[in-house]
mmCIF file of C-alpha atoms and ligand atoms in Angstrom:
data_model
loop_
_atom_site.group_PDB
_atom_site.id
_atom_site.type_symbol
_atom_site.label_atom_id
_atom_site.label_comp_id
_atom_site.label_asym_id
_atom_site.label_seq_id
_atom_site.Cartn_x
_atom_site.Cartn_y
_atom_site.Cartn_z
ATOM 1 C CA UNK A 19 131.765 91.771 108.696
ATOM 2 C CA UNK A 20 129.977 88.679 107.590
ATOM 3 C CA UNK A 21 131.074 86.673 104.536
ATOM 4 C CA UNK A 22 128.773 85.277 102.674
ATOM 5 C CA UNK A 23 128.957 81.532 101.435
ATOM 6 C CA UNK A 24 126.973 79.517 99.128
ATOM 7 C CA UNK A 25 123.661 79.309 98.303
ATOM 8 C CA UNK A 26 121.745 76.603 100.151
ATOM 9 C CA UNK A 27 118.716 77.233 98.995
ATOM 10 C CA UNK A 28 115.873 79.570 96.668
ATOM 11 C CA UNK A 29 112.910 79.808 98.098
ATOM 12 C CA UNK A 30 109.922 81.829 96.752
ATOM 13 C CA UNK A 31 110.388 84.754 98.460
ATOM 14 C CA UNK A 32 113.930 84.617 99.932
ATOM 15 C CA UNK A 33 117.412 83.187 99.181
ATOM 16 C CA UNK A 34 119.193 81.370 101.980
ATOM 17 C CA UNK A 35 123.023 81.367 101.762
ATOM 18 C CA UNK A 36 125.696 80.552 104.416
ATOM 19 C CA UNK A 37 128.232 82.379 105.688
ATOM 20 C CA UNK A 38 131.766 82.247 107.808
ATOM 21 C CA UNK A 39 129.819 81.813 111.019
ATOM 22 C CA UNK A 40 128.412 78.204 111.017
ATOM 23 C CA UNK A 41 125.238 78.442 112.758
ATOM 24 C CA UNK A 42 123.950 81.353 111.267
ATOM 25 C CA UNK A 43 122.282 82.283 107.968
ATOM 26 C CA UNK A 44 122.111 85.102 105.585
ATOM 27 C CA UNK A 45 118.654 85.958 104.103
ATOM 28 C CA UNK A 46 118.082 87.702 100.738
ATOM 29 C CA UNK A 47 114.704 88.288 100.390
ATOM 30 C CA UNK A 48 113.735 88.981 96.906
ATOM 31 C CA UNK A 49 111.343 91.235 95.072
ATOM 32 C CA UNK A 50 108.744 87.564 93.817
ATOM 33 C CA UNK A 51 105.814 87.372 94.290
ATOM 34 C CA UNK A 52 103.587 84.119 94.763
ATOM 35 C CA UNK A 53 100.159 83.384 95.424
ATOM 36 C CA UNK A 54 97.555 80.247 95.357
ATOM 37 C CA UNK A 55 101.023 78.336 96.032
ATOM 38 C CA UNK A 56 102.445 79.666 93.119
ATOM 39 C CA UNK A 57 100.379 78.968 90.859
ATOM 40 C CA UNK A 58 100.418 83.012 90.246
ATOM 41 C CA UNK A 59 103.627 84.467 90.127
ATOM 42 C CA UNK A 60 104.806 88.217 89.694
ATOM 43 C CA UNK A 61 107.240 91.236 90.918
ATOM 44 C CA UNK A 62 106.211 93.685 93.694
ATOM 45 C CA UNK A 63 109.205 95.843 92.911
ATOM 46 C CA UNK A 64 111.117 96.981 96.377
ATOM 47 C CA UNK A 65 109.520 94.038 97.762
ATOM 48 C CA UNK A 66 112.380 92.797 99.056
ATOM 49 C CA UNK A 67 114.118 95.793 100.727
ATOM 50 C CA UNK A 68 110.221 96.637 102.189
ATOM 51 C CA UNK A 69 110.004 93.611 103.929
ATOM 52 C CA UNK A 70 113.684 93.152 104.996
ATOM 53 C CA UNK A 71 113.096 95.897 107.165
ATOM 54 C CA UNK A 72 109.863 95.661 107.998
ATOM 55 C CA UNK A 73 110.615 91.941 109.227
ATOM 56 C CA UNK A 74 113.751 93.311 111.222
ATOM 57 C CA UNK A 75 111.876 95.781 113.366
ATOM 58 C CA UNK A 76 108.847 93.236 114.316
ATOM 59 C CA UNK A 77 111.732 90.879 114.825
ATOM 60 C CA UNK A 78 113.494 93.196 116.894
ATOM 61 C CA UNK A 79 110.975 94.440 119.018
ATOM 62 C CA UNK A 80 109.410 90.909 119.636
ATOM 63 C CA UNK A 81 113.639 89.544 121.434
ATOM 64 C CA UNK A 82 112.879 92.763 123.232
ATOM 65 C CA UNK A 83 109.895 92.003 124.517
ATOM 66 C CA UNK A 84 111.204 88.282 125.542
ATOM 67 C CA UNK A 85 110.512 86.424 122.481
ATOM 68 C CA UNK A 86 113.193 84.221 121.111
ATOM 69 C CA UNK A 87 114.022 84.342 117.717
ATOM 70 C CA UNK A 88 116.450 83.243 114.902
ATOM 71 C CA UNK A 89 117.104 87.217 114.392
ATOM 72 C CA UNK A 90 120.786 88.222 114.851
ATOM 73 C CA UNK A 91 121.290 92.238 112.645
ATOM 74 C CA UNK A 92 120.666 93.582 109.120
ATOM 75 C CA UNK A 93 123.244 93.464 106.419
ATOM 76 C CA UNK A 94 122.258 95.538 103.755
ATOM 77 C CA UNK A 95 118.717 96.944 102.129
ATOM 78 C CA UNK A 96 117.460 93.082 101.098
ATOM 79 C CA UNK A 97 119.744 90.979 103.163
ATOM 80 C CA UNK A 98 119.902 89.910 107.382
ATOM 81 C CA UNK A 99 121.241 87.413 109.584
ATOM 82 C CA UNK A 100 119.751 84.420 111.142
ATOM 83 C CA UNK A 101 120.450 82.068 113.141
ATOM 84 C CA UNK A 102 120.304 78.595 111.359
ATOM 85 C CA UNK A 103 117.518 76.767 112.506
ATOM 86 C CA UNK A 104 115.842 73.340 112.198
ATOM 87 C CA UNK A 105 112.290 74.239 110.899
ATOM 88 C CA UNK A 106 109.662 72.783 112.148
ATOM 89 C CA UNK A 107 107.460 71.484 109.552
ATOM 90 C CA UNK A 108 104.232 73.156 110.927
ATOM 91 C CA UNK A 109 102.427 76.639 109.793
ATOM 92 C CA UNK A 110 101.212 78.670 112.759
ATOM 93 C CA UNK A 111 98.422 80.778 111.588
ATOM 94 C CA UNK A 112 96.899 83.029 113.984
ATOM 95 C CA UNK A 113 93.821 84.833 113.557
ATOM 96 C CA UNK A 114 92.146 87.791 115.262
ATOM 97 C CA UNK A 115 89.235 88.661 112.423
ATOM 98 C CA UNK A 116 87.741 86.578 109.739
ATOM 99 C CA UNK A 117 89.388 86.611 106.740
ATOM 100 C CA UNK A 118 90.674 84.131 103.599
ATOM 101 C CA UNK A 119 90.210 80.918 103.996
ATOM 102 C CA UNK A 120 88.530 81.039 107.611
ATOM 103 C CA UNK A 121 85.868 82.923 106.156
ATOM 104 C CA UNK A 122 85.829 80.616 102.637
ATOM 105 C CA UNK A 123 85.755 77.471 104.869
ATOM 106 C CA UNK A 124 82.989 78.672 107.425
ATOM 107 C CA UNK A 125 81.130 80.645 104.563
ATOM 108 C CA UNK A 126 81.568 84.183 106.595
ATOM 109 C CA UNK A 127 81.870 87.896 106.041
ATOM 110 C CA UNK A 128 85.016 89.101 105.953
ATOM 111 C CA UNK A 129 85.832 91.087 109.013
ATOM 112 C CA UNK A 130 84.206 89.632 111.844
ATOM 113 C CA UNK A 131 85.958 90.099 115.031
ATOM 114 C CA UNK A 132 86.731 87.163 116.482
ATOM 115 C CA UNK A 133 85.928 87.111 120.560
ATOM 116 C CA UNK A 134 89.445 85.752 121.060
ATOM 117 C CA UNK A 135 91.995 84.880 119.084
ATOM 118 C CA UNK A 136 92.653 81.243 116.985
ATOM 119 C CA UNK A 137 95.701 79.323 116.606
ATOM 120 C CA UNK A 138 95.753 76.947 113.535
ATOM 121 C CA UNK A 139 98.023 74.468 112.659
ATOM 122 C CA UNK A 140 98.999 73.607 109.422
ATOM 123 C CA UNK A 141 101.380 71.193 107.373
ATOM 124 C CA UNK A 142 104.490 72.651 105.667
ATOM 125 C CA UNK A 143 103.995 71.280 102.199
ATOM 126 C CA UNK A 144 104.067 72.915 98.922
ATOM 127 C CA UNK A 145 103.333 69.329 97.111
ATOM 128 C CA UNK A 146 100.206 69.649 99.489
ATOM 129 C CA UNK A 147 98.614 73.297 99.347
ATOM 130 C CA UNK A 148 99.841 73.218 103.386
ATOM 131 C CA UNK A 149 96.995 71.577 104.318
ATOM 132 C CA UNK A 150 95.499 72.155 107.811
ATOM 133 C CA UNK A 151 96.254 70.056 110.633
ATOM 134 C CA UNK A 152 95.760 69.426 114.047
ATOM 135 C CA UNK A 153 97.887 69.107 117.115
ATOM 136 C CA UNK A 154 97.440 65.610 116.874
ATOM 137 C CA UNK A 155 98.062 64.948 113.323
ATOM 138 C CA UNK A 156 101.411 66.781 114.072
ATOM 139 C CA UNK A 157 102.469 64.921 116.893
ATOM 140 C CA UNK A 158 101.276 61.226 115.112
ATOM 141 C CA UNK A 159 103.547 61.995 112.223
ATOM 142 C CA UNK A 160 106.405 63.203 114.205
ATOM 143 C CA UNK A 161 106.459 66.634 112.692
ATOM 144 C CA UNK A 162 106.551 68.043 116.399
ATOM 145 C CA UNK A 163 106.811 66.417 120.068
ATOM 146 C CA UNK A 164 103.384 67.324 122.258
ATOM 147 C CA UNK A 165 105.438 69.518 124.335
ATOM 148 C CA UNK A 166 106.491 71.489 121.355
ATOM 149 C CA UNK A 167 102.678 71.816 120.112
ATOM 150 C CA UNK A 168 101.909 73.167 123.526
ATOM 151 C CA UNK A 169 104.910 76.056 123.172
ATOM 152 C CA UNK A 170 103.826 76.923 119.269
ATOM 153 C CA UNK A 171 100.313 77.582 120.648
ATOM 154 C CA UNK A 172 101.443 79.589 123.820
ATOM 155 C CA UNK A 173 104.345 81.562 121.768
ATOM 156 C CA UNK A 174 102.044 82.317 118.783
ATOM 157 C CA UNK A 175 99.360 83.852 121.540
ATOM 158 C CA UNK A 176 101.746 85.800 123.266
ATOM 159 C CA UNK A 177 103.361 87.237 119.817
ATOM 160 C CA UNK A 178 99.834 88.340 119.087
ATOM 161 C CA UNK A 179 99.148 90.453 122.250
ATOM 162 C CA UNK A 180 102.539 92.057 121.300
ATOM 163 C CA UNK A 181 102.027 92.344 117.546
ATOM 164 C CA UNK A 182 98.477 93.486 118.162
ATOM 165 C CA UNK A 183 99.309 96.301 120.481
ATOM 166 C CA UNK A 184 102.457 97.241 118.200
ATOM 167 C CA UNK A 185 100.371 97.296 114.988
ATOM 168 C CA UNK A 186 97.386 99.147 117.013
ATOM 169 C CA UNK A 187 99.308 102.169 117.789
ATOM 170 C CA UNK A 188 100.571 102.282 114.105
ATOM 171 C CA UNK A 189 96.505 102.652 113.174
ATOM 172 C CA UNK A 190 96.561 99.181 111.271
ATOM 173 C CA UNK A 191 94.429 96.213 112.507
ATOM 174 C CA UNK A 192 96.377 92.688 112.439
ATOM 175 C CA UNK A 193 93.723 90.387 110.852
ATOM 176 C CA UNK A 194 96.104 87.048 110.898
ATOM 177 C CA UNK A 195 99.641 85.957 110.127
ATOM 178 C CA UNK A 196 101.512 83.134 109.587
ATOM 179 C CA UNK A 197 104.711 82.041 112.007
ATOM 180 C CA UNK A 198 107.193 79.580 111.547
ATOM 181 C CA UNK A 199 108.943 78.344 114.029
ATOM 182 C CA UNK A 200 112.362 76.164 114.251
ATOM 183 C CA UNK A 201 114.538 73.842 116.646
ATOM 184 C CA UNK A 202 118.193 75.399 117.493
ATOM 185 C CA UNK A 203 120.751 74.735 120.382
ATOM 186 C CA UNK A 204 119.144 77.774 121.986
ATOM 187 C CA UNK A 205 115.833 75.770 122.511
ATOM 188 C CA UNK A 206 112.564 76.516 119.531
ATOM 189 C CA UNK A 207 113.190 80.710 117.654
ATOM 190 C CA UNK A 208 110.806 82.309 116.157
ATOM 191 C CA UNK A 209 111.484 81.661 112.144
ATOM 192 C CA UNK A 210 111.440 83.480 109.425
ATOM 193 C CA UNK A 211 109.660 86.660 108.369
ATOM 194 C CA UNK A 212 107.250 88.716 109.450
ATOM 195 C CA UNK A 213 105.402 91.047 106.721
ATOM 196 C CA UNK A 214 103.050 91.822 104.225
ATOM 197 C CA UNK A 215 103.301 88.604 102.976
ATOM 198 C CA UNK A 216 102.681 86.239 105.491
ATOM 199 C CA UNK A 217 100.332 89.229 107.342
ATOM 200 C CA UNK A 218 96.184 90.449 106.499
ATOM 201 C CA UNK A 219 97.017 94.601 107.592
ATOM 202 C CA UNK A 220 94.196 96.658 107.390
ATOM 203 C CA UNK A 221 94.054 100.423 107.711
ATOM 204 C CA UNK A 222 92.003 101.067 110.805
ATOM 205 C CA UNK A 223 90.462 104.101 109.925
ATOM 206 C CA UNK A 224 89.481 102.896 106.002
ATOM 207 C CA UNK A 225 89.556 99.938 105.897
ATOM 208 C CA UNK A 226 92.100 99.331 103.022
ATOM 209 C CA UNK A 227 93.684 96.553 102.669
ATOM 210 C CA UNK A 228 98.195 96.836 103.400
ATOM 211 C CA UNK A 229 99.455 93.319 102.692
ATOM 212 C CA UNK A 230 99.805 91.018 100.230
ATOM 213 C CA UNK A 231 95.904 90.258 99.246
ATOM 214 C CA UNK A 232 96.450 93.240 96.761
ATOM 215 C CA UNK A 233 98.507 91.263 94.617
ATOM 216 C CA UNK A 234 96.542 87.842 95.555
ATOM 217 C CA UNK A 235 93.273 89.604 94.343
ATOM 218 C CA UNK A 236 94.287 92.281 91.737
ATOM 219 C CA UNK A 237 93.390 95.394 93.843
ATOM 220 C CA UNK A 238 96.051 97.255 92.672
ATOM 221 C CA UNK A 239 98.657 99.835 94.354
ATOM 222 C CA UNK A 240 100.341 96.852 95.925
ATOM 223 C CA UNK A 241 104.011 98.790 95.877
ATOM 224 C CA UNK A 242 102.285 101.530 97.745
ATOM 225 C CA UNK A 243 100.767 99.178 100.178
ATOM 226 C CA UNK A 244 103.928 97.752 101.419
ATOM 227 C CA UNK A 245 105.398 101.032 100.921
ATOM 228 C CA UNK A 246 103.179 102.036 103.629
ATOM 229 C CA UNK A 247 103.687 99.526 105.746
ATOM 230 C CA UNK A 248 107.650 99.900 105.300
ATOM 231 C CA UNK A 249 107.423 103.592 106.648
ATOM 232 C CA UNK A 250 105.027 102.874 109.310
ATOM 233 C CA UNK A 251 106.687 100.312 111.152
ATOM 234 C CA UNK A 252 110.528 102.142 110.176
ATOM 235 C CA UNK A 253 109.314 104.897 112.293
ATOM 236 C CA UNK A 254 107.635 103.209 115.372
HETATM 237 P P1 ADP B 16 109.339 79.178 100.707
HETATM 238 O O1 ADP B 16 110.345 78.148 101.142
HETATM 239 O O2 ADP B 16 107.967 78.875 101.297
HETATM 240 O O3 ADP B 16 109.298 79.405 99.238
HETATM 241 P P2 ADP B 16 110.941 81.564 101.317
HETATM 242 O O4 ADP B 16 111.239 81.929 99.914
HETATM 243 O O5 ADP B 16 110.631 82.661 102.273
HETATM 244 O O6 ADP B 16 109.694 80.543 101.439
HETATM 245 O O7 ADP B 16 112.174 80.721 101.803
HETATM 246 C C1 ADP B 16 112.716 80.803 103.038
HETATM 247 C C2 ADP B 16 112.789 79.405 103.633
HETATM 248 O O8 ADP B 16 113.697 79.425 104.699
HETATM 249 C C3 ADP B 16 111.462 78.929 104.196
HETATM 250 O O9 ADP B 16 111.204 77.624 103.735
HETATM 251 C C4 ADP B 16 111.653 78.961 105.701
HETATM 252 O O10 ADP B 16 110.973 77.921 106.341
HETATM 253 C C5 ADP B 16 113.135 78.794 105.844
HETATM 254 N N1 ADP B 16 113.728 79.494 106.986
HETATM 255 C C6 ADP B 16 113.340 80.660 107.542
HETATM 256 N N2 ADP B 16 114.136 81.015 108.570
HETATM 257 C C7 ADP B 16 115.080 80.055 108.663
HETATM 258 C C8 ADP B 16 116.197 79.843 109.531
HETATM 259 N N3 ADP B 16 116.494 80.708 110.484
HETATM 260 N N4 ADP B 16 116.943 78.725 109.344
HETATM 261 C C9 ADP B 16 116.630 77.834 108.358
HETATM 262 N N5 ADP B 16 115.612 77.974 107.518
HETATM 263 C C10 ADP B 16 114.832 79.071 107.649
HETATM 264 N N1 UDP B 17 99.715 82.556 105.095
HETATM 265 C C1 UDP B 17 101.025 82.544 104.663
HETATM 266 N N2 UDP B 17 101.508 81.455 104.011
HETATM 267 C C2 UDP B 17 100.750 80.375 103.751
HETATM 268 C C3 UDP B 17 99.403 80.380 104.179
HETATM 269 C C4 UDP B 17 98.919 81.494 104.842
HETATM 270 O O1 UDP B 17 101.764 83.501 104.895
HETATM 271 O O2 UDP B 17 101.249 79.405 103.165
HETATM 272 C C5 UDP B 17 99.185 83.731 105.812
HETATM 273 C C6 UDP B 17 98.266 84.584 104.944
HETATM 274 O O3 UDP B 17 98.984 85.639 104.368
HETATM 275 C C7 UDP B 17 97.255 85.101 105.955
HETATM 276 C C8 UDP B 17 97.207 84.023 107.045
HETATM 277 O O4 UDP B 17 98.394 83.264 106.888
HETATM 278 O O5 UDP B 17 97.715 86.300 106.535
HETATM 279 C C9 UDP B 17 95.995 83.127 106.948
HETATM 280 O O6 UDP B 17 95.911 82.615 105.651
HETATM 281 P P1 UDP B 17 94.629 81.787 105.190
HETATM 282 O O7 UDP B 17 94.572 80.482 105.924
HETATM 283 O O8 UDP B 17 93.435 82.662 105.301
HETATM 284 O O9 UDP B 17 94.949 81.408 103.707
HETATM 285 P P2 UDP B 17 94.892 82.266 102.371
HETATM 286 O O10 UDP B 17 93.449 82.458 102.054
HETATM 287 O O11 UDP B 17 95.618 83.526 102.622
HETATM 288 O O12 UDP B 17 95.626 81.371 101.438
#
């Protein structure tokens, strides 16, 4: 049994509390929605119990596969627990097909396949719209040694042959993501969540879009969408 503690902190998409054990975490995530740094808000009801699962398995099956992260078991339908870590202030976005802002930025189609995969780095700022960085902007303003640069980039390429096989045999094609990454006594975890949210999932066979660019862009059926993606990766 865990106890849970106070509340350290609301987030938009998750509560953190503590709890009896000191260097671990209990996250709530919640059924809010936020987009264009929320400047739109809503509800995407069951939100929160989707991706608390959905986050768990990926989570799960990425420690199995030799990935360290801040994942310890799941308490109850919206609520797990984490290790406590020390974030590091930098966004690791990787991308496998054009999409959002990539596409905005560079003026491209949607949808082209990328020959190999990018790793982009950006700053951890809500004041700032997490604007995009480089390694060396990150290092300059001590939000990350050069050594840990080098292990973001290698861990985010290696969670994306694993995530891309995993989300392959599940018929959906992983477009990009967002990881966060943080400093614990155990050395840097993989942060975080991993879901809808923070993921572009596209049905491989139509084309439809799974993830949270269905509430971003008004598309409709977004419940369904991360309903979808709830049952898919429950039963892999
Ligand atoms: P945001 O802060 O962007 O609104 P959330 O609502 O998801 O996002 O809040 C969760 C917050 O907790 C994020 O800021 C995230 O960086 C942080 N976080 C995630 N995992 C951990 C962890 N294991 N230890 C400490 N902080 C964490
Ligand atoms: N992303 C995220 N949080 C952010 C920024 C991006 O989870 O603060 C995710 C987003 O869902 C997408 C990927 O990272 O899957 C790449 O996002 P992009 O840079 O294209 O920005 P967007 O157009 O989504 O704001």
């Amino acid at each position: 049994m865990v106890a849970k503690a106070e509340q350290l902190y609301e987030g938009k998409a998750k509560i953190l509390y503590a709890c009896d054990q000191a260097d671990k975490l209990v996250a709530h995530f919640k059924d809010d929605a936020t987009a264009f740094n929320a400047k739109k808000k809503g509800t995407i009801i069951n939100k929160g119990v989707f991706n608390n699962k959905i986050s768990a398995v990926i989570l799960k099956m990425l420690e199995d596969k030799g990935v360290k992260t801040h994942f310890v078991e799941v308490l109850s339908d919206r609520e797990c627990l984490v290790k406590k870590v020390d974030i590091i202030p930098v966004e690791v976005v990787v991308r496998n097909v054009v999409a959002g802002s990539m596409a905005k930025k560079l003026g491209l189609e949607e949808g082209i396949v990328l020959k190999r995969p990018i790793v982009e780095f950006f700053y951890k700022s809500d004041p700032l719209d997490d604007p995009q960085i480089n390694e060396d902007t990150a290092i300059a303003m001590d939000w990350a040694t050069p050594e840990e640069c080098v292990f973001l980039k290698e861990a985010a390429l290696r969670v994306n042959e694993i995530l891309l096989e995993f989300f392959d045999s599940l018929g959906i094609r992983l477009v990009d993501y967002k990881l966060e990454f943080g400093r614990s006594s155990d050395g840097i975890l993989l942060a975080d969540e991993i879901t809808p949210d923070g993921c572009r999932l596209w049905d491989k066979a139509t084309g439809e879009k799974l993830d949270k660019d269905r509430f971003r862009r008004d598309l409709g059926n977004v419940e369904e969408a991360y309903q979808k993606i709830f049952e898919l990766v429950s039963n892999a």
